Short mmCIF file of N, CA and C in Angstrom, two decimals:
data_model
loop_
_atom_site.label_atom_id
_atom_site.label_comp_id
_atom_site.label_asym_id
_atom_site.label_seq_id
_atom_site.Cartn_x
_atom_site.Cartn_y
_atom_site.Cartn_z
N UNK T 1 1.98 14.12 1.60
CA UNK T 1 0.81 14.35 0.77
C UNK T 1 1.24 14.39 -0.68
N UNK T 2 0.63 13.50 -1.50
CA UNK T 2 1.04 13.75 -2.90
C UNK T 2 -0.55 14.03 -3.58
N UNK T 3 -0.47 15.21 -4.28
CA UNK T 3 -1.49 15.93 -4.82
C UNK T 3 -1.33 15.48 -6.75
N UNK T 4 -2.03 14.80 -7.13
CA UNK T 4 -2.03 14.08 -8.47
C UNK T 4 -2.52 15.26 -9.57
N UNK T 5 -3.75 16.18 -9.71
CA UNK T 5 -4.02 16.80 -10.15
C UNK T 5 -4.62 17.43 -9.30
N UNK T 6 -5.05 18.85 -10.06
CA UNK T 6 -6.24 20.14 -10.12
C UNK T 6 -7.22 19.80 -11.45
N UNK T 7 -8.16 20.16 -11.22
CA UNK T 7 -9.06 20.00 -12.44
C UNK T 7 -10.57 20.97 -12.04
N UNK T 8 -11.02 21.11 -13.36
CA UNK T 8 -11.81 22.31 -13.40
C UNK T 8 -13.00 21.53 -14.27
N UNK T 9 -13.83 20.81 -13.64
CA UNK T 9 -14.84 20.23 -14.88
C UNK T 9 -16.25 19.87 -14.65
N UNK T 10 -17.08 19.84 -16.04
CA UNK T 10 -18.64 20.22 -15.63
C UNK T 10 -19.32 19.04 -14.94
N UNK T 11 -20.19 18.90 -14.62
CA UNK T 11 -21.11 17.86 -13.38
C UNK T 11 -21.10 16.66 -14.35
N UNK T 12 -20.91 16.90 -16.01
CA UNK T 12 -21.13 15.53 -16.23
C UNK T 12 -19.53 14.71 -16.57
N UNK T 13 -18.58 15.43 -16.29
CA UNK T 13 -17.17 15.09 -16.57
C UNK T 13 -16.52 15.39 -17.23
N UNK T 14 -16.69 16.06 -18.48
CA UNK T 14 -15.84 17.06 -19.18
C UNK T 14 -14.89 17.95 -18.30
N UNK T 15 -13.52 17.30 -18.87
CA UNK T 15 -12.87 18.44 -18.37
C UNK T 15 -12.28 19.26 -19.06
N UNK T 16 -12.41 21.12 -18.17
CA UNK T 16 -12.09 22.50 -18.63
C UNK T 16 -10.87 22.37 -18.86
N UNK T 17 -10.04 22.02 -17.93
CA UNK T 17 -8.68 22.61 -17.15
C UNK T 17 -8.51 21.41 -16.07
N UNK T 18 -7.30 20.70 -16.60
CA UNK T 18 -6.63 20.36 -16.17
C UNK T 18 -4.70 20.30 -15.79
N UNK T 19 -4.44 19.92 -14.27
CA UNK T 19 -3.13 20.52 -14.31
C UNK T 19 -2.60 19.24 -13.42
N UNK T 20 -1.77 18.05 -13.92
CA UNK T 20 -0.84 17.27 -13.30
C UNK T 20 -0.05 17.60 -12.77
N UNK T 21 0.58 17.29 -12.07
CA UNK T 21 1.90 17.38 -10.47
C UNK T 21 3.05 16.14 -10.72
N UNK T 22 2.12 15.13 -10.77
CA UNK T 22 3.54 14.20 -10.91
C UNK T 22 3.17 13.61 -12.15
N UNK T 23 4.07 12.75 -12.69
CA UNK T 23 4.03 11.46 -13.70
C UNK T 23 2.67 10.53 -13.55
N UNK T 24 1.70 10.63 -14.35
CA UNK T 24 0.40 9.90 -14.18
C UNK T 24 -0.24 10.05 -15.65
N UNK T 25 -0.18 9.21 -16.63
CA UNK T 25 -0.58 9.18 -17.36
C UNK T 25 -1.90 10.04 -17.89
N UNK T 26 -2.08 10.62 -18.97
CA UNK T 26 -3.25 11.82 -19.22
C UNK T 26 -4.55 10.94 -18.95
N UNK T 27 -3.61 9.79 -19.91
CA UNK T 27 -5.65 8.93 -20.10
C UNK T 27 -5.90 8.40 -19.00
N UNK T 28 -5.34 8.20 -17.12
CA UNK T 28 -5.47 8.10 -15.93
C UNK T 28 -6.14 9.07 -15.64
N UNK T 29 -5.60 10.26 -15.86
CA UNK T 29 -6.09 11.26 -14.82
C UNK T 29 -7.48 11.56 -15.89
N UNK T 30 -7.58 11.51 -16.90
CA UNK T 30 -9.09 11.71 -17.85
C UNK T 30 -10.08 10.73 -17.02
N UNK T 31 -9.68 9.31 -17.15
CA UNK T 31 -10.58 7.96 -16.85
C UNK T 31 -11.04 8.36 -15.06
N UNK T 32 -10.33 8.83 -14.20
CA UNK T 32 -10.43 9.23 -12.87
C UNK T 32 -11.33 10.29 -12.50
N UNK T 33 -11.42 11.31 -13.95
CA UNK T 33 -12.24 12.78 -13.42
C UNK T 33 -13.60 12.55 -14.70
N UNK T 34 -13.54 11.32 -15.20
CA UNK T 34 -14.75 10.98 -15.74
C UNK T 34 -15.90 10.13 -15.34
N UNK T 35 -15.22 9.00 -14.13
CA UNK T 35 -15.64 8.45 -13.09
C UNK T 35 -15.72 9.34 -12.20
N UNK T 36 -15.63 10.31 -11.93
CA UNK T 36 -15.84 11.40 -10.55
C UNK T 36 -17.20 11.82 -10.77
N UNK T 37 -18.17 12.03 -11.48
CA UNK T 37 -19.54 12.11 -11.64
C UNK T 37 -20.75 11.33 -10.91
N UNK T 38 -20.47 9.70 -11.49
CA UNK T 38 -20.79 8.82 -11.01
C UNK T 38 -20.71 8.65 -9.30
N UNK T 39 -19.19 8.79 -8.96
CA UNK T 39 -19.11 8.55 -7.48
C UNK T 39 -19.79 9.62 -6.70
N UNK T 40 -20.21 10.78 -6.71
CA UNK T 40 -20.94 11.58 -6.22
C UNK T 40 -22.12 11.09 -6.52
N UNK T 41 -22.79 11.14 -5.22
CA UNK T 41 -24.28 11.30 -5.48
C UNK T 41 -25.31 12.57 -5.58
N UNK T 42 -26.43 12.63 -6.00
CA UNK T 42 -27.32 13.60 -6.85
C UNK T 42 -27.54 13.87 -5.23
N UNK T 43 -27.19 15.99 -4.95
CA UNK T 43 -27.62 15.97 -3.65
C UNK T 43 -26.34 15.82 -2.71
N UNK T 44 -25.81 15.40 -2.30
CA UNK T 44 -24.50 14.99 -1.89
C UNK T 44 -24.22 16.17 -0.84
N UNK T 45 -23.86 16.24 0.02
CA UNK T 45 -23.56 17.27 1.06
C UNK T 45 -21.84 16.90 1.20
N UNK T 46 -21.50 15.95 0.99
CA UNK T 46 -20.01 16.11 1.32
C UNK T 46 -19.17 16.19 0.19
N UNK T 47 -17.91 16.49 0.07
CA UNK T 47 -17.05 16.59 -0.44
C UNK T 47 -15.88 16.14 -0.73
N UNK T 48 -15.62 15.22 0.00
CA UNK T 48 -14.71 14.19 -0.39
C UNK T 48 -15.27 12.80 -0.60
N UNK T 49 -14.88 12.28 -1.69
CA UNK T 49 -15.21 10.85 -2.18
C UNK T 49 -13.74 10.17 -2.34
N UNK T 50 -13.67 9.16 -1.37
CA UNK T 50 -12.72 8.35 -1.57
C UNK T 50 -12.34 6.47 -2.67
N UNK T 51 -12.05 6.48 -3.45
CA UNK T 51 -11.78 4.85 -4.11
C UNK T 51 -11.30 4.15 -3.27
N UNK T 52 -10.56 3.16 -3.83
CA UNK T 52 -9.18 2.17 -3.77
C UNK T 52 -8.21 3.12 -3.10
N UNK T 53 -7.91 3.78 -4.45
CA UNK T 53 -6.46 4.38 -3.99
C UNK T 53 -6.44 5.94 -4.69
N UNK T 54 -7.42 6.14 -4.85
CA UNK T 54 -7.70 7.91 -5.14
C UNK T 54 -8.83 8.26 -4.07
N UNK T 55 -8.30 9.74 -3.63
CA UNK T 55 -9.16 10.78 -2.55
C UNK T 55 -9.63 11.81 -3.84
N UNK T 56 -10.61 12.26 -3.75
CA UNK T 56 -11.82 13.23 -4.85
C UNK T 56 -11.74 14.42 -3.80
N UNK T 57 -11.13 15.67 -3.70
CA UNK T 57 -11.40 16.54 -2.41
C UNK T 57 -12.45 17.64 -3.78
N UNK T 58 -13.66 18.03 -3.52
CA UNK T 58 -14.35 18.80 -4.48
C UNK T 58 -14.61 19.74 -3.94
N UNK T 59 -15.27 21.00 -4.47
CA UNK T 59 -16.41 21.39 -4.20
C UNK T 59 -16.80 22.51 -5.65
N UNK T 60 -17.96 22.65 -5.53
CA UNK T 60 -19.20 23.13 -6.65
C UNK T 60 -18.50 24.69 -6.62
N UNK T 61 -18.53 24.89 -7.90
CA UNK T 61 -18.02 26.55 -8.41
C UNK T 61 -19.38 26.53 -9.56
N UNK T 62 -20.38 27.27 -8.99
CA UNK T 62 -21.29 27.05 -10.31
C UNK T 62 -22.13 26.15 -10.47
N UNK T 63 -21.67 25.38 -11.90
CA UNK T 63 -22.32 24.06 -12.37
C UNK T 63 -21.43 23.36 -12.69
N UNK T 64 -19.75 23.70 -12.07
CA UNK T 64 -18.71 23.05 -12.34
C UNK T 64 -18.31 22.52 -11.27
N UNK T 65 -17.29 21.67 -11.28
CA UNK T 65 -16.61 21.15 -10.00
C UNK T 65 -15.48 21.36 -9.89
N UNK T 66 -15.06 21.91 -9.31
CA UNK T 66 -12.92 21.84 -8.47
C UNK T 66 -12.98 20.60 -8.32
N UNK T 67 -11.88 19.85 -8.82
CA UNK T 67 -11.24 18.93 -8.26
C UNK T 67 -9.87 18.23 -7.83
N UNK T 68 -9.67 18.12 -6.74
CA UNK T 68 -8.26 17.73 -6.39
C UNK T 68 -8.26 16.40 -5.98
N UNK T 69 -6.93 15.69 -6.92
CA UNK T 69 -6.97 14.18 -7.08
C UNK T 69 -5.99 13.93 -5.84
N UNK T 70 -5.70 13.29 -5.10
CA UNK T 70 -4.84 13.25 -4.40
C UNK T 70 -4.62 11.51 -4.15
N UNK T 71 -3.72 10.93 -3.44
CA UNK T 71 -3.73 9.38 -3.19
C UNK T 71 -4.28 9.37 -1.57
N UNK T 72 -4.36 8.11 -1.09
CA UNK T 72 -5.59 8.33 0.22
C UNK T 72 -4.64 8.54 0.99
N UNK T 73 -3.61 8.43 1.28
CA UNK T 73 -2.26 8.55 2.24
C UNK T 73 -2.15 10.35 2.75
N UNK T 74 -2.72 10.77 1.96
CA UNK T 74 -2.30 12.25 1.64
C UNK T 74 -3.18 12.46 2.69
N UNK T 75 -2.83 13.93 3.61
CA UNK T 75 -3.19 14.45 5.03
C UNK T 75 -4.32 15.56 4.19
N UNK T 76 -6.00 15.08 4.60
CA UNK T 76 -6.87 15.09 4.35
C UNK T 76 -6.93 16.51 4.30
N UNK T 77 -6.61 17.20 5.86
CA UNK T 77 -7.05 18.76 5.87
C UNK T 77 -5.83 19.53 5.06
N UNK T 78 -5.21 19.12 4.75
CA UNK T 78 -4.03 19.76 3.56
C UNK T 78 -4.55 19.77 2.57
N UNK T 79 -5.35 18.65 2.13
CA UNK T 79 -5.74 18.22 0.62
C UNK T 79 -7.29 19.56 0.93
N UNK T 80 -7.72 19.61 2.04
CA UNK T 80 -8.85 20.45 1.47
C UNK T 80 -8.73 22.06 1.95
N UNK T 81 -7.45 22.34 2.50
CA UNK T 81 -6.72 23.45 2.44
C UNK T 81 -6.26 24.19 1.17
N UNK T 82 -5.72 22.96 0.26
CA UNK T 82 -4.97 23.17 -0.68
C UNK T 82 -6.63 23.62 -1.84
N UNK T 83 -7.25 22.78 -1.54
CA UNK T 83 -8.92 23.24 -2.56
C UNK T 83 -9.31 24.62 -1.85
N UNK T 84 -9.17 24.67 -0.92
CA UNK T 84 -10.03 26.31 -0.41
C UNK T 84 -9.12 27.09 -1.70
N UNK T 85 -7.76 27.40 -1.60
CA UNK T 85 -6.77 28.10 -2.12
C UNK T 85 -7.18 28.05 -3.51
N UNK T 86 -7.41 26.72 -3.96
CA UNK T 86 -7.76 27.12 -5.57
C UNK T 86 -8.97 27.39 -5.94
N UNK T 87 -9.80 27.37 -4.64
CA UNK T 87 -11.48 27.82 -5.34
C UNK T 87 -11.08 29.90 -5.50
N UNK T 88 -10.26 29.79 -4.23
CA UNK T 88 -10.26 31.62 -4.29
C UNK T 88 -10.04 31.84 -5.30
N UNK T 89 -8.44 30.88 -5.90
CA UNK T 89 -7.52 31.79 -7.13
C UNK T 89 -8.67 32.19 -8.42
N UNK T 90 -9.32 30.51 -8.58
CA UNK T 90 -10.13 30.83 -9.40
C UNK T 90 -11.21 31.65 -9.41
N UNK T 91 -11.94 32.31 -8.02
CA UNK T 91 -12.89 33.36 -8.00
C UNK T 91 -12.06 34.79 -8.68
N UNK T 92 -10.99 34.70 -7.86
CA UNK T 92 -9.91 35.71 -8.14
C UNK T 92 -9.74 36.11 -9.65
N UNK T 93 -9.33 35.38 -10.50
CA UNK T 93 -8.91 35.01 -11.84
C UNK T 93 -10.18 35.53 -12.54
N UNK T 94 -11.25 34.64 -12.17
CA UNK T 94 -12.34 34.44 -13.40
C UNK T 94 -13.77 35.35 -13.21
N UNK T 95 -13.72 35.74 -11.94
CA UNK T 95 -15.00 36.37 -11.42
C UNK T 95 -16.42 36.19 -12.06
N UNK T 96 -16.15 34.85 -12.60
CA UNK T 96 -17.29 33.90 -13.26
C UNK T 96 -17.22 32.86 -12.95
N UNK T 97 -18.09 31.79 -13.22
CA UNK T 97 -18.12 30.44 -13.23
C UNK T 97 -18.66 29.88 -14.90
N UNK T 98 -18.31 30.83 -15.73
CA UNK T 98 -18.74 30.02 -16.98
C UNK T 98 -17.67 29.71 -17.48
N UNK T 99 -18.11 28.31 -18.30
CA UNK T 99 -17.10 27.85 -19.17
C UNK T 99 -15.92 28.59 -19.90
N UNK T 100 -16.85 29.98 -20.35
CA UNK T 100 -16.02 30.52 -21.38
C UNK T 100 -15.05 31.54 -20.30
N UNK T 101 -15.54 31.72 -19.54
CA UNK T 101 -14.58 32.35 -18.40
C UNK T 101 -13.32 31.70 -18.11
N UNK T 102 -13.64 30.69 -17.57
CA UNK T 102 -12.73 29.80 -17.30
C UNK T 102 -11.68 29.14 -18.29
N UNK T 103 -12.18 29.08 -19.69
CA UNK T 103 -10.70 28.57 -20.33
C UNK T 103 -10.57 29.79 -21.18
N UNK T 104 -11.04 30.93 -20.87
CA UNK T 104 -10.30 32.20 -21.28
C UNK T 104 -9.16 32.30 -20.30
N UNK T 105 -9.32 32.08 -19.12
CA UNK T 105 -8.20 32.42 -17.84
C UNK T 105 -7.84 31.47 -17.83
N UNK T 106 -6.92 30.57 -18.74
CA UNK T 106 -6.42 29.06 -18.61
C UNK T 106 -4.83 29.00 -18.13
N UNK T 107 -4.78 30.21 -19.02
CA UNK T 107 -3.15 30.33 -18.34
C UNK T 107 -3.08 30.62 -16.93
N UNK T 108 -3.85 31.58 -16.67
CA UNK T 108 -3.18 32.36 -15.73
C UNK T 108 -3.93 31.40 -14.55
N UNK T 109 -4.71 30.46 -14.65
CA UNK T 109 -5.04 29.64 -13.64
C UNK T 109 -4.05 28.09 -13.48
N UNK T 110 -3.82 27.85 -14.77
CA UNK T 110 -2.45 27.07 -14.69
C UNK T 110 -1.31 27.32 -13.62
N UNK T 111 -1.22 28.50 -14.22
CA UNK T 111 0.37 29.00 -13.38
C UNK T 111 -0.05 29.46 -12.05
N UNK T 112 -1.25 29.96 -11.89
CA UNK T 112 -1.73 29.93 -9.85
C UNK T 112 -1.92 28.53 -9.50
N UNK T 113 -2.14 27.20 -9.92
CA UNK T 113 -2.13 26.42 -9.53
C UNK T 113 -0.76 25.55 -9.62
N UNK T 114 0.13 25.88 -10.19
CA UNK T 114 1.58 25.73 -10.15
C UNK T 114 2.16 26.25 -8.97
N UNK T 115 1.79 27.46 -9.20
CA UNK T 115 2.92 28.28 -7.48
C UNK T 115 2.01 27.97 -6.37
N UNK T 116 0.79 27.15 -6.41
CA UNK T 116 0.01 26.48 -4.77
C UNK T 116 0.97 25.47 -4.76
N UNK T 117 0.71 23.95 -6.01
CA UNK T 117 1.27 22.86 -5.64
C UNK T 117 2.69 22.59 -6.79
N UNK T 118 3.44 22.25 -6.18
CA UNK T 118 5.14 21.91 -6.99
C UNK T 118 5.09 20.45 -6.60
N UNK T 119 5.87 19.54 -7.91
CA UNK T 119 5.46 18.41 -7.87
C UNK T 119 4.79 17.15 -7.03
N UNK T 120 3.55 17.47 -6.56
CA UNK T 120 2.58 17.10 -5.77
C UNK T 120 2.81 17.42 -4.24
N UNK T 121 3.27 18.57 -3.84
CA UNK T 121 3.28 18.66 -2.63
C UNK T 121 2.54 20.47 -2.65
N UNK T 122 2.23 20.61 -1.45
CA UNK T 122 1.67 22.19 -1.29
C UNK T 122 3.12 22.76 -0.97
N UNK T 123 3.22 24.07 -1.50
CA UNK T 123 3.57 24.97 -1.21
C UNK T 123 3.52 25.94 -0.10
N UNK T 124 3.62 26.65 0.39
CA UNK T 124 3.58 27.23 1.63
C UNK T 124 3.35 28.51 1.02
N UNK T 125 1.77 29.11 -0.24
CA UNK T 125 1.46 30.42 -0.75
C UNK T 125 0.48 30.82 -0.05
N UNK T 126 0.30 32.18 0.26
CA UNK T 126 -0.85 32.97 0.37
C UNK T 126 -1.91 33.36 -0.91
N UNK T 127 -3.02 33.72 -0.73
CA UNK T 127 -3.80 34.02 -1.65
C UNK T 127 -2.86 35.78 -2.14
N UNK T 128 -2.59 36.37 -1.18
CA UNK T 128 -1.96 37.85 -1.61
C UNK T 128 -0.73 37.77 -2.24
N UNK T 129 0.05 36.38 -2.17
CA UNK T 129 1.36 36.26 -2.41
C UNK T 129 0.81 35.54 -3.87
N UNK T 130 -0.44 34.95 -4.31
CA UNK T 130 -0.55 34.64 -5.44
C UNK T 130 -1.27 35.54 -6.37
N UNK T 131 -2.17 36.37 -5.60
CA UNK T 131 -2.31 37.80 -6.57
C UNK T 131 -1.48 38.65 -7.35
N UNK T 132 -0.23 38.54 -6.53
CA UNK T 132 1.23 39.48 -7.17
C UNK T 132 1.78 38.92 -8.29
N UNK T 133 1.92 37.12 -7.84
CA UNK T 133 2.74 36.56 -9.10
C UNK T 133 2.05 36.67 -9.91
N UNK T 134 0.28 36.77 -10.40
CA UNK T 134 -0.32 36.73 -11.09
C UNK T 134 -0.43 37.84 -11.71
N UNK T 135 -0.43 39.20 -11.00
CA UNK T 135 -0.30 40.46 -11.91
C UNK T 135 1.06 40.70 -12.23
N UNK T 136 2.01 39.68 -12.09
CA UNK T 136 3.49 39.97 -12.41
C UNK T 136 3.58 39.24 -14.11
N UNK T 137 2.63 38.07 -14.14
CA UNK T 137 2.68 37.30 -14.93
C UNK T 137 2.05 37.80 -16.48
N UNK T 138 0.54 38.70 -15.94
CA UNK T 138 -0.09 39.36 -16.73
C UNK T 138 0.33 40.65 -17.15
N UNK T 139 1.22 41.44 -16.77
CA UNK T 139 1.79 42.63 -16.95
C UNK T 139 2.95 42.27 -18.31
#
């Protein structure tokens, strides 16, 4: 499974927060989560949207979207294992869904989405094992 990004951005494509894994150019992973609007449809019950050669694993925080970029090769229920984990951190973190919530807690959602995925692969973290590093980080 290679996990390309995390991203944190509003329904029309702006993105909050973004966090790369491997070597992928910025203006790729921008052009990819700006086309991610479009490929959803208005209404939409599912959550993964697949391209060519990018998997979209989402889901709605708000009026924002989680998104995890992944390549289609990548083992599907990992890729939406790995999104459960970052919708918590971020409930965890932000106990909001507003903008200003969210890139107030930029760091500390950076670095929980660092200790989930290390250069595009998951990690083997708990949500309790990422609460600690996080009050270790903020202390």
């Amino acid at each position: 499974m290679v996990v390309l990004a995390a991203s944190i951005c509003t329904v029309s494509g702006k993105v909050l927060l973004s966090r790369q894994f491997v070597e992928v150019p910025r203006s790729r992973i921008e052009g990819l989560l700006a086309a991610f609007p479009k490929l959803i449809g208005a209404g939409s019950q599912h959550t993964v949207v697949e391209t060519e050669s990018i998997r979209y694993v989402y889901q709605s925080i708000g009026n924002l979207f989680l998104v995890l970029l992944s390549n289609r090769q990548s083992n599907i229920l990992q890729d939406i294992e790995t999104l459960r984990l970052l919708g918590q951190v971020v409930s965890k973190v932000c106990h909001s869904t507003e903008e200003e919530k969210i890139l107030a807690s930029a760091f500390e959602l950076l670095s929980a989405f660092d200790e989930i995925v290390s250069l595009g692969y998951r990690d083997t973290v708990t949500l309790s094992q990422l609460s600690t590093i996080i009050e270790m980080e903020i202390s």
